[in-house]
Amino acid sequence: MRFRVCAVVLGLVLAGCSVGGGGDSGERKLVLVTHDSFAMSDDVLKSFERETGITIDVRKLGDAGALTNQLVLTKGNPIGDVAFGVDNTFASRALDEGVFAPYEVKVAGPADYALDDTFRLTAVDLGDVCLNVDPAALASRNVPEPTSYADLVKPEYKDLLVVEDPATSSPGLAFVLGSIAKLGAGWQDYWKSLKANGVKVVSGWEEAYTQDFSGSSGKGPRPIVVSYASSPSAELDDNGNPRTKAVLDTCFRQVEYAGVLAGAKHADDAKKVVDFLLSERFQSQVAEQMYVYPTRKGVSLPAAWQKAAPLPAAPAELPAKEIQRNREQWISQWRGIVEG
């Protein structure tokens, strides 16, 4: 899901955390499996652990796609109790494979993003994957800022764009899905034109944004990157103004979910963790910690987001079932075009 700054890295949160029971101390320990970009305020985590007596062992398993693959492969012997980070580009696969158990959260859940009526996945956050640009770098080349997909195939944008591989990156897949949703049957010709115009493909967001994009701290050579609508809120100058911009006409809505794993050893405590992820306490810090929008209504956002990270009014979307039905074929077709 996604532009991420892992301000707090959650690995084994407390010394001695394990998957097993509480041991002599009587502590209740469970495993939360998630993607590499998950982050949480240490104060928020510790307050939950104090109030519930539950210790959370966070296991990070790569991007959303890698996380989903691991959950499917281990569904007969689940590698955790609760999972967070399966998004709408992969959720239908996890549901079809029976990875998650039904659980209707005890707090007000975001029904707008419900995938079906089984209550197996609950929407926790959302973000919009779209092009980000470095206006100063473009101006130095006398190139105007792009405003749409179509601009990127023009000669003046040759060798300026870096994207992520949709087979290995959740934002990479979201950008391809956005092009399909926007361009319909013409999406393959569009990607042929992007290839001819020098698009660079890398394995994941971290490499694309922090190494190749000129607008990040890495000061890379390319002024256009696939990232998130919220990314500019992390690139502010000394006066609080964003140094980068999101191209809001190229956004695809990405929603991340949490759920109790079927066959979890600590299912009751896992349900409490899902409730916690929807609590105002957790939701109020997802913007600053993970640079995504909370799904809970009425949660305050950082002041900089009003200026630098507006939520797109009409992002592209595709039904989860359509994504599930066509995802592998679309990725294969994309590979044939871009890597062939």
Short mmCIF file of N, CA, C and O in Angstrom, two decimals, residues 152-197:
data_model
loop_
_atom_site.label_atom_id
_atom_site.label_comp_id
_atom_site.label_asym_id
_atom_site.label_seq_id
_atom_site.Cartn_x
_atom_site.Cartn_y
_atom_site.Cartn_z
N LEU A 152 3.14 10.93 -20.66
CA LEU A 152 4.39 10.20 -20.45
C LEU A 152 4.96 9.56 -21.70
O LEU A 152 6.13 9.16 -21.72
N VAL A 153 4.16 9.43 -22.74
CA VAL A 153 4.67 8.82 -23.98
C VAL A 153 5.18 9.88 -24.95
O VAL A 153 5.66 9.55 -26.04
N LYS A 154 5.12 11.16 -24.57
CA LYS A 154 5.63 12.23 -25.43
C LYS A 154 7.15 12.25 -25.40
O LYS A 154 7.77 11.89 -24.39
N PRO A 155 7.78 12.67 -26.48
CA PRO A 155 9.26 12.63 -26.56
C PRO A 155 9.97 13.37 -25.44
O PRO A 155 11.04 12.95 -25.00
N GLU A 156 9.38 14.47 -24.95
CA GLU A 156 10.08 15.25 -23.92
C GLU A 156 10.20 14.49 -22.59
O GLU A 156 10.97 14.90 -21.71
N TYR A 157 9.46 13.40 -22.42
CA TYR A 157 9.52 12.63 -21.18
C TYR A 157 10.37 11.36 -21.32
O TYR A 157 10.37 10.52 -20.42
N LYS A 158 11.11 11.27 -22.39
CA LYS A 158 11.95 10.08 -22.60
C LYS A 158 12.97 9.94 -21.48
O LYS A 158 13.63 10.92 -21.10
N ASP A 159 13.08 8.73 -20.92
CA ASP A 159 14.05 8.38 -19.88
C ASP A 159 13.85 9.13 -18.57
O ASP A 159 14.77 9.25 -17.76
N LEU A 160 12.63 9.61 -18.32
CA LEU A 160 12.38 10.36 -17.09
C LEU A 160 11.56 9.58 -16.05
O LEU A 160 11.49 10.00 -14.89
N LEU A 161 10.97 8.46 -16.45
CA LEU A 161 10.03 7.74 -15.58
C LEU A 161 10.64 6.45 -15.04
O LEU A 161 11.25 5.68 -15.77
N VAL A 162 10.42 6.20 -13.73
CA VAL A 162 10.77 4.91 -13.13
C VAL A 162 9.51 4.33 -12.48
O VAL A 162 8.76 5.04 -11.81
N VAL A 163 9.26 3.03 -12.72
CA VAL A 163 8.10 2.34 -12.17
C VAL A 163 8.56 1.05 -11.50
O VAL A 163 9.69 0.59 -11.69
N GLU A 164 7.65 0.44 -10.72
CA GLU A 164 7.94 -0.82 -10.06
C GLU A 164 7.33 -1.98 -10.84
O GLU A 164 6.28 -1.83 -11.50
N ASP A 165 7.97 -3.13 -10.74
CA ASP A 165 7.51 -4.34 -11.42
C ASP A 165 6.20 -4.81 -10.77
O ASP A 165 6.16 -5.07 -9.57
N PRO A 166 5.12 -4.97 -11.53
CA PRO A 166 3.85 -5.40 -10.94
C PRO A 166 3.88 -6.83 -10.41
O PRO A 166 3.02 -7.21 -9.62
N ALA A 167 4.85 -7.62 -10.84
CA ALA A 167 4.95 -9.00 -10.35
C ALA A 167 5.56 -9.06 -8.96
O ALA A 167 5.37 -10.04 -8.23
N THR A 168 6.29 -8.02 -8.56
CA THR A 168 7.00 -8.05 -7.29
C THR A 168 6.65 -6.87 -6.37
O THR A 168 7.13 -6.82 -5.24
N SER A 169 5.84 -5.95 -6.84
CA SER A 169 5.57 -4.73 -6.07
C SER A 169 4.09 -4.40 -6.10
O SER A 169 3.46 -4.35 -7.15
N SER A 170 3.54 -4.14 -4.91
CA SER A 170 2.14 -3.76 -4.81
C SER A 170 1.84 -2.44 -5.51
O SER A 170 0.89 -2.35 -6.29
N PRO A 171 2.62 -1.36 -5.30
CA PRO A 171 2.34 -0.14 -6.06
C PRO A 171 2.58 -0.31 -7.55
O PRO A 171 1.90 0.32 -8.38
N GLY A 172 3.54 -1.16 -7.92
CA GLY A 172 3.75 -1.42 -9.34
C GLY A 172 2.52 -2.05 -9.97
O GLY A 172 2.09 -1.66 -11.07
N LEU A 173 1.92 -3.02 -9.28
CA LEU A 173 0.70 -3.65 -9.78
C LEU A 173 -0.44 -2.64 -9.81
O LEU A 173 -1.22 -2.59 -10.77
N ALA A 174 -0.56 -1.83 -8.77
CA ALA A 174 -1.64 -0.84 -8.71
C ALA A 174 -1.55 0.14 -9.88
O ALA A 174 -2.57 0.54 -10.46
N PHE A 175 -0.33 0.53 -10.26
CA PHE A 175 -0.18 1.47 -11.37
C PHE A 175 -0.60 0.82 -12.69
O PHE A 175 -1.25 1.45 -13.53
N VAL A 176 -0.25 -0.45 -12.88
CA VAL A 176 -0.69 -1.16 -14.08
C VAL A 176 -2.21 -1.27 -14.09
O VAL A 176 -2.86 -1.04 -15.11
N LEU A 177 -2.81 -1.61 -12.93
CA LEU A 177 -4.26 -1.71 -12.85
C LEU A 177 -4.91 -0.35 -13.13
O LEU A 177 -5.97 -0.29 -13.77
N GLY A 178 -4.29 0.72 -12.67
CA GLY A 178 -4.81 2.05 -12.96
C GLY A 178 -4.81 2.34 -14.44
O GLY A 178 -5.77 2.92 -14.98
N SER A 179 -3.76 1.93 -15.13
CA SER A 179 -3.70 2.16 -16.58
C SER A 179 -4.76 1.33 -17.30
O SER A 179 -5.34 1.78 -18.29
N ILE A 180 -5.04 0.14 -16.79
CA ILE A 180 -6.09 -0.70 -17.38
C ILE A 180 -7.45 -0.08 -17.14
O ILE A 180 -8.30 -0.01 -18.05
N ALA A 181 -7.69 0.40 -15.91
CA ALA A 181 -8.98 1.00 -15.58
C ALA A 181 -9.23 2.27 -16.40
O ALA A 181 -10.35 2.53 -16.84
N LYS A 182 -8.18 3.04 -16.62
CA LYS A 182 -8.32 4.31 -17.34
C LYS A 182 -8.35 4.15 -18.85
O LYS A 182 -9.09 4.83 -19.56
N LEU A 183 -7.53 3.24 -19.37
CA LEU A 183 -7.32 3.14 -20.81
C LEU A 183 -8.04 1.98 -21.47
O LEU A 183 -8.11 1.90 -22.69
N GLY A 184 -8.55 1.06 -20.66
CA GLY A 184 -9.28 -0.06 -21.22
C GLY A 184 -8.43 -0.90 -22.16
O GLY A 184 -7.27 -1.21 -21.86
N ALA A 185 -8.97 -1.24 -23.32
CA ALA A 185 -8.28 -2.12 -24.26
C ALA A 185 -6.98 -1.53 -24.78
O ALA A 185 -6.12 -2.25 -25.30
N GLY A 186 -6.78 -0.24 -24.63
CA GLY A 186 -5.57 0.39 -25.14
C GLY A 186 -4.39 0.34 -24.18
O GLY A 186 -3.32 0.89 -24.49
N TRP A 187 -4.54 -0.34 -23.05
CA TRP A 187 -3.47 -0.30 -22.05
C TRP A 187 -2.19 -0.95 -22.55
O TRP A 187 -1.09 -0.49 -22.22
N GLN A 188 -2.28 -2.01 -23.35
CA GLN A 188 -1.07 -2.68 -23.81
C GLN A 188 -0.29 -1.81 -24.79
O GLN A 188 0.94 -1.73 -24.73
N ASP A 189 -0.99 -1.12 -25.68
CA ASP A 189 -0.31 -0.20 -26.60
C ASP A 189 0.35 0.94 -25.82
O ASP A 189 1.44 1.42 -26.19
N TYR A 190 -0.31 1.35 -24.75
CA TYR A 190 0.26 2.41 -23.91
C TYR A 190 1.60 1.98 -23.32
O TYR A 190 2.58 2.73 -23.37
N TRP A 191 1.65 0.75 -22.79
CA TRP A 191 2.89 0.28 -22.20
C TRP A 191 3.97 0.03 -23.27
O TRP A 191 5.17 0.19 -22.98
N LYS A 192 3.58 -0.31 -24.47
CA LYS A 192 4.56 -0.41 -25.56
C LYS A 192 5.19 0.95 -25.81
O LYS A 192 6.40 1.06 -26.03
N SER A 193 4.35 1.98 -25.75
CA SER A 193 4.86 3.34 -25.96
C SER A 193 5.75 3.79 -24.81
O SER A 193 6.78 4.46 -25.02
N LEU A 194 5.38 3.41 -23.58
CA LEU A 194 6.24 3.75 -22.43
C LEU A 194 7.60 3.08 -22.56
O LEU A 194 8.64 3.69 -22.27
N LYS A 195 7.60 1.81 -22.97
CA LYS A 195 8.88 1.11 -23.14
C LYS A 195 9.75 1.82 -24.18
O LYS A 195 10.95 2.04 -23.97
N ALA A 196 9.12 2.18 -25.29
CA ALA A 196 9.86 2.88 -26.35
C ALA A 196 10.37 4.23 -25.88
O ALA A 196 11.37 4.75 -26.41
N ASN A 197 9.70 4.79 -24.86
CA ASN A 197 10.10 6.11 -24.36
C ASN A 197 11.03 6.02 -23.16
O ASN A 197 11.25 7.01 -22.46
#
